Amino acid sequence: MELVKNVIGYELNEFEKKFTNNVKGSNPLLDRIMRFIIRRKGKQMRPMFVFLAARIAGDINESTYRAASLIELLHTATLVHDDVVDNAMVRRNFFSINALWKNKIAVLVGDYLLAKGLLLSLDNNDFQILQLVSRAVKEMSEGELLQMEKARKLDIREDVYFEIIRAKTASLLSAACGAGAYSTTQDQSVAERFRLFGEKVGIAFQIKDDLFDYGQDNIGKPTGIDIKEKKMTLPLIYTLQHAEKDVKRKIIYIVKNKSTDRQKVNEVIELVKQSGGIEYAAQKMMEYKSEALQILKEYPDSPARQAMIELVEYVIDRKY
């Protein structure tokens, strides 16, 4: 992502300083946990989308930095809470907050990050951006609950699947793009186009994650983690919709009752591959990517637009 770094490298460095300042704690324990979080941050993909959307639409300003911080604060808060819900002991190859400081502290840290994000926007009158991002957080919760409800019966239709990933995964990325564009234009119609762009990229991103479970793109052996967790991914949904009744019954039985049996999980993976589920999911992923890039063509060619295309390519072509 060399072009991305060349176009917004300065802004990303400034963002890191501002973000570090924004999460400073008011007591030693909180401050220690915040430093732990900052040292173990991810690729900062969402702030990249904020800054590139802002640069394509206009001139980056302080409101853009606050939008990027708000997105990152809320994203981090949801990850901390997710680890508690999932009882996950590891995050990005490091111990999670709940593993080191227990669930109660982790929940409070997530609440703290959420409150810091809200105050950052409210104190600076960034009401439209806060509304846009808050709606995304609401949709993330709704998407997660809808997935949990449907997973019990393993009866997710394709349209429901897309609604789940649109809400659960794509909503925050779409908010990042919309917030970035609004921060430099104060134009809701421009923000909406970028929000839609981000939504399509986010859906493609999730389908890419689905494909990883089947060992695609030279990442080695299939993992089957989604099957073990009884998650209904697009390749599996396609297979269930098109399989003969006896094959369908076999898959549902394994996912419901034998999802911890490595050999049985591999049987499901093989059936999905034979059904064309992998090819179908990959095709859908490319369709959403193409629709996203089509929206970008509405804006003049520029280094920022090229960098955004490069970032989208990276999201779709990533190997992990």
PDB file of C-alpha atoms in Angstrom, residues 14-267:
ATOM      1  CA  GLU A  14      -0.670  13.008  13.080  1.00  0.00           C
ATOM      2  CA  PHE A  15      -3.710  10.858  13.736  1.00  0.00           C
ATOM      3  CA  GLU A  16      -1.676   8.482  15.923  1.00  0.00           C
ATOM      4  CA  LYS A  17      -0.559  11.403  18.109  1.00  0.00           C
ATOM      5  CA  LYS A  18      -4.076  12.791  18.394  1.00  0.00           C
ATOM      6  CA  PHE A  19      -5.607   9.375  19.066  1.00  0.00           C
ATOM      7  CA  THR A  20      -3.075   8.667  21.819  1.00  0.00           C
ATOM      8  CA  ASN A  21      -3.969  11.986  23.424  1.00  0.00           C
ATOM      9  CA  ASN A  22      -7.710  11.310  23.062  1.00  0.00           C
ATOM     10  CA  VAL A  23      -7.598   8.008  24.986  1.00  0.00           C
ATOM     11  CA  LYS A  24      -5.462   9.141  27.924  1.00  0.00           C
ATOM     12  CA  GLY A  25      -6.841   7.780  31.159  1.00  0.00           C
ATOM     13  CA  SER A  26      -7.568   9.687  34.354  1.00  0.00           C
ATOM     14  CA  ASN A  27      -6.106   7.070  36.713  1.00  0.00           C
ATOM     15  CA  PRO A  28      -3.029   4.787  36.638  1.00  0.00           C
ATOM     16  CA  LEU A  29      -4.913   1.555  35.837  1.00  0.00           C
ATOM     17  CA  LEU A  30      -6.872   3.089  32.976  1.00  0.00           C
ATOM     18  CA  ASP A  31      -3.780   4.799  31.611  1.00  0.00           C
ATOM     19  CA  ARG A  32      -1.860   1.511  31.678  1.00  0.00           C
ATOM     20  CA  ILE A  33      -4.638  -0.283  29.767  1.00  0.00           C
ATOM     21  CA  MET A  34      -4.856   2.534  27.204  1.00  0.00           C
ATOM     22  CA  ARG A  35      -1.099   2.298  26.565  1.00  0.00           C
ATOM     23  CA  PHE A  36      -1.508  -1.466  26.136  1.00  0.00           C
ATOM     24  CA  ILE A  37      -4.261  -0.906  23.548  1.00  0.00           C
ATOM     25  CA  ILE A  38      -2.265   1.695  21.607  1.00  0.00           C
ATOM     26  CA  ARG A  39       0.851  -0.501  21.424  1.00  0.00           C
ATOM     27  CA  ARG A  40      -1.192  -3.368  20.015  1.00  0.00           C
ATOM     28  CA  LYS A  41      -3.328  -1.497  17.507  1.00  0.00           C
ATOM     29  CA  GLY A  42      -4.112  -3.101  14.158  1.00  0.00           C
ATOM     30  CA  LYS A  43      -3.514  -1.860  10.627  1.00  0.00           C
ATOM     31  CA  GLN A  44      -5.748   1.213  11.192  1.00  0.00           C
ATOM     32  CA  MET A  45      -7.685   0.326   8.077  1.00  0.00           C
ATOM     33  CA  ARG A  46     -10.750   2.358   9.011  1.00  0.00           C
ATOM     34  CA  PRO A  47      -8.834   5.617   9.632  1.00  0.00           C
ATOM     35  CA  MET A  48      -7.235   5.104   6.201  1.00  0.00           C
ATOM     36  CA  PHE A  49     -10.706   4.998   4.646  1.00  0.00           C
ATOM     37  CA  VAL A  50     -11.688   8.130   6.608  1.00  0.00           C
ATOM     38  CA  PHE A  51      -8.689  10.141   5.369  1.00  0.00           C
ATOM     39  CA  LEU A  52      -8.844   8.959   1.758  1.00  0.00           C
ATOM     40  CA  ALA A  53     -12.587   9.647   1.500  1.00  0.00           C
ATOM     41  CA  ALA A  54     -11.965  13.083   2.995  1.00  0.00           C
ATOM     42  CA  ARG A  55      -9.097  13.801   0.585  1.00  0.00           C
ATOM     43  CA  ILE A  56     -11.104  12.718  -2.478  1.00  0.00           C
ATOM     44  CA  ALA A  57     -14.059  14.872  -1.410  1.00  0.00           C
ATOM     45  CA  GLY A  58     -12.133  17.952  -0.178  1.00  0.00           C
ATOM     46  CA  ASP A  59      -9.391  19.187   2.141  1.00  0.00           C
ATOM     47  CA  ILE A  60      -8.538  17.277   5.327  1.00  0.00           C
ATOM     48  CA  ASN A  61      -9.134  19.343   8.474  1.00  0.00           C
ATOM     49  CA  GLU A  62      -9.459  18.918  12.256  1.00  0.00           C
ATOM     50  CA  SER A  63     -12.958  17.538  11.855  1.00  0.00           C
ATOM     51  CA  THR A  64     -11.470  14.736   9.738  1.00  0.00           C
ATOM     52  CA  TYR A  65      -9.022  13.819  12.506  1.00  0.00           C
ATOM     53  CA  ARG A  66     -11.876  13.745  15.014  1.00  0.00           C
ATOM     54  CA  ALA A  67     -13.946  11.555  12.671  1.00  0.00           C
ATOM     55  CA  ALA A  68     -11.037   9.102  12.364  1.00  0.00           C
ATOM     56  CA  SER A  69     -10.580   9.069  16.148  1.00  0.00           C
ATOM     57  CA  LEU A  70     -14.305   8.514  16.722  1.00  0.00           C
ATOM     58  CA  ILE A  71     -14.337   5.566  14.326  1.00  0.00           C
ATOM     59  CA  GLU A  72     -11.237   4.031  15.906  1.00  0.00           C
ATOM     60  CA  LEU A  73     -12.496   4.561  19.466  1.00  0.00           C
ATOM     61  CA  LEU A  74     -15.829   2.913  18.738  1.00  0.00           C
ATOM     62  CA  HIS A  75     -14.210   0.109  16.748  1.00  0.00           C
ATOM     63  CA  THR A  76     -11.805  -0.602  19.615  1.00  0.00           C
ATOM     64  CA  ALA A  77     -14.672  -0.507  22.136  1.00  0.00           C
ATOM     65  CA  THR A  78     -16.621  -3.101  20.140  1.00  0.00           C
ATOM     66  CA  LEU A  79     -13.548  -5.374  19.908  1.00  0.00           C
ATOM     67  CA  VAL A  80     -13.005  -5.199  23.681  1.00  0.00           C
ATOM     68  CA  HIS A  81     -16.668  -6.049  24.316  1.00  0.00           C
ATOM     69  CA  ASP A  82     -16.637  -8.788  21.653  1.00  0.00           C
ATOM     70  CA  ASP A  83     -13.734 -10.499  23.403  1.00  0.00           C
ATOM     71  CA  VAL A  84     -15.744 -10.565  26.625  1.00  0.00           C
ATOM     72  CA  VAL A  85     -18.828 -11.960  24.869  1.00  0.00           C
ATOM     73  CA  ASP A  86     -16.751 -14.596  23.040  1.00  0.00           C
ATOM     74  CA  ASN A  87     -14.555 -15.308  26.070  1.00  0.00           C
ATOM     75  CA  ALA A  88     -11.579 -14.749  23.744  1.00  0.00           C
ATOM     76  CA  MET A  89      -8.197 -14.798  25.425  1.00  0.00           C
ATOM     77  CA  VAL A  90      -6.188 -13.543  22.436  1.00  0.00           C
ATOM     78  CA  ARG A  91      -6.528 -10.525  20.155  1.00  0.00           C
ATOM     79  CA  ARG A  92      -4.019  -9.878  17.318  1.00  0.00           C
ATOM     80  CA  ASN A  93      -1.603 -12.463  18.747  1.00  0.00           C
ATOM     81  CA  PHE A  94      -1.570 -10.765  22.166  1.00  0.00           C
ATOM     82  CA  PHE A  95      -3.585 -11.409  25.290  1.00  0.00           C
ATOM     83  CA  SER A  96      -6.960  -9.669  25.216  1.00  0.00           C
ATOM     84  CA  ILE A  97      -7.993  -7.057  27.789  1.00  0.00           C
ATOM     85  CA  ASN A  98     -10.305  -9.530  29.542  1.00  0.00           C
ATOM     86  CA  ALA A  99      -7.534 -12.158  29.662  1.00  0.00           C
ATOM     87  CA  LEU A 100      -5.217  -9.762  31.513  1.00  0.00           C
ATOM     88  CA  TRP A 101      -7.646  -7.694  33.588  1.00  0.00           C
ATOM     89  CA  LYS A 102     -10.803  -9.884  33.713  1.00  0.00           C
ATOM     90  CA  ASN A 103     -14.260  -9.283  32.263  1.00  0.00           C
ATOM     91  CA  LYS A 104     -15.519  -6.542  34.573  1.00  0.00           C
ATOM     92  CA  ILE A 105     -12.589  -4.238  33.826  1.00  0.00           C
ATOM     93  CA  ALA A 106     -12.763  -5.068  30.103  1.00  0.00           C
ATOM     94  CA  VAL A 107     -16.451  -4.098  29.923  1.00  0.00           C
ATOM     95  CA  LEU A 108     -15.727  -0.824  31.728  1.00  0.00           C
ATOM     96  CA  VAL A 109     -12.793  -0.107  29.382  1.00  0.00           C
ATOM     97  CA  GLY A 110     -15.091  -0.644  26.397  1.00  0.00           C
ATOM     98  CA  ASP A 111     -17.629   1.734  27.950  1.00  0.00           C
ATOM     99  CA  TYR A 112     -14.868   4.288  28.561  1.00  0.00           C
ATOM    100  CA  LEU A 113     -13.729   4.169  24.920  1.00  0.00           C
ATOM    101  CA  LEU A 114     -17.326   4.561  23.755  1.00  0.00           C
ATOM    102  CA  ALA A 115     -17.849   7.570  26.033  1.00  0.00           C
ATOM    103  CA  LYS A 116     -14.576   9.182  24.895  1.00  0.00           C
ATOM    104  CA  GLY A 117     -15.713   8.914  21.295  1.00  0.00           C
ATOM    105  CA  LEU A 118     -19.120  10.415  22.025  1.00  0.00           C
ATOM    106  CA  LEU A 119     -17.627  13.311  23.988  1.00  0.00           C
ATOM    107  CA  LEU A 120     -15.003  14.004  21.331  1.00  0.00           C
ATOM    108  CA  SER A 121     -17.768  14.618  18.806  1.00  0.00           C
ATOM    109  CA  LEU A 122     -20.201  16.402  21.127  1.00  0.00           C
ATOM    110  CA  ASP A 123     -17.571  18.765  22.530  1.00  0.00           C
ATOM    111  CA  ASN A 124     -16.730  19.862  18.978  1.00  0.00           C
ATOM    112  CA  ASN A 125     -20.292  19.997  17.620  1.00  0.00           C
ATOM    113  CA  ASP A 126     -19.677  17.183  15.110  1.00  0.00           C
ATOM    114  CA  PHE A 127     -23.327  16.204  15.359  1.00  0.00           C
ATOM    115  CA  GLN A 128     -23.848  14.882  11.819  1.00  0.00           C
ATOM    116  CA  ILE A 129     -20.738  12.708  12.007  1.00  0.00           C
ATOM    117  CA  LEU A 130     -21.743  11.417  15.441  1.00  0.00           C
ATOM    118  CA  GLN A 131     -25.224  10.564  14.157  1.00  0.00           C
ATOM    119  CA  LEU A 132     -23.769   8.714  11.175  1.00  0.00           C
ATOM    120  CA  VAL A 133     -21.360   6.664  13.302  1.00  0.00           C
ATOM    121  CA  SER A 134     -23.861   6.022  16.126  1.00  0.00           C
ATOM    122  CA  ARG A 135     -26.289   4.564  13.590  1.00  0.00           C
ATOM    123  CA  ALA A 136     -23.532   2.190  12.479  1.00  0.00           C
ATOM    124  CA  VAL A 137     -22.900   0.998  16.051  1.00  0.00           C
ATOM    125  CA  LYS A 138     -26.641   0.361  16.501  1.00  0.00           C
ATOM    126  CA  GLU A 139     -26.685  -1.665  13.272  1.00  0.00           C
ATOM    127  CA  MET A 140     -23.634  -3.670  14.373  1.00  0.00           C
ATOM    128  CA  SER A 141     -25.506  -4.782  17.492  1.00  0.00           C
ATOM    129  CA  GLU A 142     -28.644  -5.604  15.501  1.00  0.00           C
ATOM    130  CA  GLY A 143     -26.624  -7.596  12.969  1.00  0.00           C
ATOM    131  CA  GLU A 144     -24.893  -9.595  15.682  1.00  0.00           C
ATOM    132  CA  LEU A 145     -28.195 -10.422  17.386  1.00  0.00           C
ATOM    133  CA  LEU A 146     -29.839 -11.390  14.085  1.00  0.00           C
ATOM    134  CA  GLN A 147     -26.939 -13.728  13.329  1.00  0.00           C
ATOM    135  CA  MET A 148     -27.217 -15.351  16.765  1.00  0.00           C
ATOM    136  CA  GLU A 149     -30.957 -15.841  16.313  1.00  0.00           C
ATOM    137  CA  LYS A 150     -30.623 -17.434  12.874  1.00  0.00           C
ATOM    138  CA  ALA A 151     -27.587 -19.573  13.773  1.00  0.00           C
ATOM    139  CA  ARG A 152     -29.699 -21.667  16.129  1.00  0.00           C
ATOM    140  CA  LYS A 153     -31.734 -23.099  13.250  1.00  0.00           C
ATOM    141  CA  LEU A 154     -29.126 -22.902  10.471  1.00  0.00           C
ATOM    142  CA  ASP A 155     -31.847 -21.563   8.179  1.00  0.00           C
ATOM    143  CA  ILE A 156     -30.267 -18.324   6.967  1.00  0.00           C
ATOM    144  CA  ARG A 157     -31.360 -17.336   3.476  1.00  0.00           C
ATOM    145  CA  GLU A 158     -28.950 -15.456   1.247  1.00  0.00           C
ATOM    146  CA  ASP A 159     -30.842 -12.161   1.580  1.00  0.00           C
ATOM    147  CA  VAL A 160     -30.741 -12.461   5.386  1.00  0.00           C
ATOM    148  CA  TYR A 161     -27.011 -13.251   5.244  1.00  0.00           C
ATOM    149  CA  PHE A 162     -26.355 -10.048   3.303  1.00  0.00           C
ATOM    150  CA  GLU A 163     -28.456  -8.057   5.762  1.00  0.00           C
ATOM    151  CA  ILE A 164     -26.414  -9.518   8.644  1.00  0.00           C
ATOM    152  CA  ILE A 165     -23.016  -8.698   7.148  1.00  0.00           C
ATOM    153  CA  ARG A 166     -24.199  -5.293   5.934  1.00  0.00           C
ATOM    154  CA  ALA A 167     -25.134  -4.422   9.512  1.00  0.00           C
ATOM    155  CA  LYS A 168     -22.518  -6.376  11.444  1.00  0.00           C
ATOM    156  CA  THR A 169     -19.381  -5.839   9.342  1.00  0.00           C
ATOM    157  CA  ALA A 170     -19.959  -3.241   6.630  1.00  0.00           C
ATOM    158  CA  SER A 171     -21.754  -0.580   8.685  1.00  0.00           C
ATOM    159  CA  LEU A 172     -18.669   0.762  10.495  1.00  0.00           C
ATOM    160  CA  LEU A 173     -16.568   0.875   7.320  1.00  0.00           C
ATOM    161  CA  SER A 174     -19.404   2.654   5.532  1.00  0.00           C
ATOM    162  CA  ALA A 175     -19.612   5.119   8.432  1.00  0.00           C
ATOM    163  CA  ALA A 176     -15.849   5.710   8.186  1.00  0.00           C
ATOM    164  CA  CYS A 177     -16.124   6.648   4.510  1.00  0.00           C
ATOM    165  CA  GLY A 178     -19.254   8.746   5.024  1.00  0.00           C
ATOM    166  CA  ALA A 179     -17.776  10.578   8.010  1.00  0.00           C
ATOM    167  CA  GLY A 180     -14.557  11.304   6.141  1.00  0.00           C
ATOM    168  CA  ALA A 181     -16.410  12.777   3.168  1.00  0.00           C
ATOM    169  CA  TYR A 182     -18.749  14.828   5.379  1.00  0.00           C
ATOM    170  CA  SER A 183     -15.848  16.247   7.397  1.00  0.00           C
ATOM    171  CA  THR A 184     -14.494  18.028   4.316  1.00  0.00           C
ATOM    172  CA  THR A 185     -17.730  18.901   2.503  1.00  0.00           C
ATOM    173  CA  GLN A 186     -20.563  19.186   5.072  1.00  0.00           C
ATOM    174  CA  ASP A 187     -22.626  17.800   2.194  1.00  0.00           C
ATOM    175  CA  GLN A 188     -24.946  14.937   3.166  1.00  0.00           C
ATOM    176  CA  SER A 189     -25.430  13.749  -0.418  1.00  0.00           C
ATOM    177  CA  VAL A 190     -21.652  13.368  -0.894  1.00  0.00           C
ATOM    178  CA  ALA A 191     -21.373  11.646   2.485  1.00  0.00           C
ATOM    179  CA  GLU A 192     -24.138   9.228   1.460  1.00  0.00           C
ATOM    180  CA  ARG A 193     -22.327   8.242  -1.759  1.00  0.00           C
ATOM    181  CA  PHE A 194     -19.158   7.505   0.198  1.00  0.00           C
ATOM    182  CA  ARG A 195     -21.169   5.692   2.856  1.00  0.00           C
ATOM    183  CA  LEU A 196     -22.602   3.440   0.132  1.00  0.00           C
ATOM    184  CA  PHE A 197     -19.110   2.943  -1.307  1.00  0.00           C
ATOM    185  CA  GLY A 198     -17.834   1.846   2.119  1.00  0.00           C
ATOM    186  CA  GLU A 199     -20.796  -0.489   2.589  1.00  0.00           C
ATOM    187  CA  LYS A 200     -20.025  -2.330  -0.642  1.00  0.00           C
ATOM    188  CA  VAL A 201     -16.328  -2.618   0.246  1.00  0.00           C
ATOM    189  CA  GLY A 202     -17.300  -3.868   3.718  1.00  0.00           C
ATOM    190  CA  ILE A 203     -19.547  -6.593   2.289  1.00  0.00           C
ATOM    191  CA  ALA A 204     -16.769  -7.706  -0.081  1.00  0.00           C
ATOM    192  CA  PHE A 205     -14.383  -7.696   2.907  1.00  0.00           C
ATOM    193  CA  GLN A 206     -16.646 -10.071   4.864  1.00  0.00           C
ATOM    194  CA  ILE A 207     -17.086 -12.451   1.923  1.00  0.00           C
ATOM    195  CA  LYS A 208     -13.280 -12.562   1.706  1.00  0.00           C
ATOM    196  CA  ASP A 209     -13.255 -13.641   5.372  1.00  0.00           C
ATOM    197  CA  ASP A 210     -15.809 -16.338   4.517  1.00  0.00           C
ATOM    198  CA  LEU A 211     -13.514 -17.700   1.826  1.00  0.00           C
ATOM    199  CA  PHE A 212     -10.551 -17.938   4.213  1.00  0.00           C
ATOM    200  CA  ASP A 213     -12.451 -20.656   6.076  1.00  0.00           C
ATOM    201  CA  TYR A 214     -12.147 -22.873   3.015  1.00  0.00           C
ATOM    202  CA  GLY A 215      -8.415 -22.436   2.526  1.00  0.00           C
ATOM    203  CA  GLN A 216      -8.622 -20.092  -0.423  1.00  0.00           C
ATOM    204  CA  ASP A 217      -5.889 -17.781  -1.771  1.00  0.00           C
ATOM    205  CA  ASN A 218      -2.893 -19.889  -0.819  1.00  0.00           C
ATOM    206  CA  ILE A 219      -3.253 -19.519   2.927  1.00  0.00           C
ATOM    207  CA  GLY A 220      -2.739 -23.236   3.443  1.00  0.00           C
ATOM    208  CA  LYS A 221      -5.160 -25.791   4.803  1.00  0.00           C
ATOM    209  CA  PRO A 222      -8.839 -24.916   5.319  1.00  0.00           C
ATOM    210  CA  THR A 223      -9.470 -23.680   8.848  1.00  0.00           C
ATOM    211  CA  GLY A 224     -13.137 -24.612   9.282  1.00  0.00           C
ATOM    212  CA  ILE A 225     -13.361 -22.173  12.202  1.00  0.00           C
ATOM    213  CA  ASP A 226     -16.662 -20.694  11.006  1.00  0.00           C
ATOM    214  CA  ILE A 227     -18.138 -24.183  10.705  1.00  0.00           C
ATOM    215  CA  LYS A 228     -16.956 -25.073  14.211  1.00  0.00           C
ATOM    216  CA  GLU A 229     -18.634 -21.896  15.498  1.00  0.00           C
ATOM    217  CA  LYS A 230     -21.813 -22.737  13.527  1.00  0.00           C
ATOM    218  CA  LYS A 231     -21.539 -19.520  11.489  1.00  0.00           C
ATOM    219  CA  MET A 232     -23.492 -19.498   8.248  1.00  0.00           C
ATOM    220  CA  THR A 233     -21.146 -18.127   5.589  1.00  0.00           C
ATOM    221  CA  LEU A 234     -21.993 -17.466   1.937  1.00  0.00           C
ATOM    222  CA  PRO A 235     -20.299 -20.603   0.484  1.00  0.00           C
ATOM    223  CA  LEU A 236     -22.171 -22.767   3.004  1.00  0.00           C
ATOM    224  CA  ILE A 237     -25.518 -21.021   2.430  1.00  0.00           C
ATOM    225  CA  TYR A 238     -25.158 -21.476  -1.341  1.00  0.00           C
ATOM    226  CA  THR A 239     -24.364 -25.173  -0.848  1.00  0.00           C
ATOM    227  CA  LEU A 240     -27.388 -25.757   1.405  1.00  0.00           C
ATOM    228  CA  GLN A 241     -29.663 -23.976  -1.069  1.00  0.00           C
ATOM    229  CA  HIS A 242     -28.512 -26.107  -4.004  1.00  0.00           C
ATOM    230  CA  ALA A 243     -27.715 -29.490  -2.419  1.00  0.00           C
ATOM    231  CA  GLU A 244     -29.837 -32.615  -2.643  1.00  0.00           C
ATOM    232  CA  LYS A 245     -31.972 -33.269   0.449  1.00  0.00           C
ATOM    233  CA  ASP A 246     -29.753 -36.043   1.828  1.00  0.00           C
ATOM    234  CA  VAL A 247     -26.589 -33.948   1.386  1.00  0.00           C
ATOM    235  CA  LYS A 248     -28.293 -30.977   3.010  1.00  0.00           C
ATOM    236  CA  ARG A 249     -29.364 -33.100   5.988  1.00  0.00           C
ATOM    237  CA  LYS A 250     -25.823 -34.444   6.335  1.00  0.00           C
ATOM    238  CA  ILE A 251     -24.277 -30.954   6.347  1.00  0.00           C
ATOM    239  CA  ILE A 252     -26.786 -29.613   8.886  1.00  0.00           C
ATOM    240  CA  TYR A 253     -26.247 -32.635  11.137  1.00  0.00           C
ATOM    241  CA  ILE A 254     -22.453 -32.194  11.086  1.00  0.00           C
ATOM    242  CA  VAL A 255     -22.599 -28.438  11.721  1.00  0.00           C
ATOM    243  CA  LYS A 256     -25.085 -28.890  14.577  1.00  0.00           C
ATOM    244  CA  ASN A 257     -23.636 -31.990  16.236  1.00  0.00           C
ATOM    245  CA  LYS A 258     -20.115 -32.728  14.951  1.00  0.00           C
ATOM    246  CA  SER A 259     -18.607 -29.278  14.466  1.00  0.00           C
ATOM    247  CA  THR A 260     -15.650 -30.119  16.718  1.00  0.00           C
ATOM    248  CA  ASP A 261     -14.786 -33.260  14.713  1.00  0.00           C
ATOM    249  CA  ARG A 262     -11.991 -32.219  12.345  1.00  0.00           C
ATOM    250  CA  GLN A 263     -12.680 -35.034   9.901  1.00  0.00           C
ATOM    251  CA  LYS A 264     -16.406 -34.234   9.734  1.00  0.00           C
ATOM    252  CA  VAL A 265     -15.703 -30.528   9.277  1.00  0.00           C
ATOM    253  CA  ASN A 266     -13.392 -31.392   6.370  1.00  0.00           C
ATOM    254  CA  GLU A 267     -16.258 -33.373   4.826  1.00  0.00           C
TER     255      GLU A 267
END
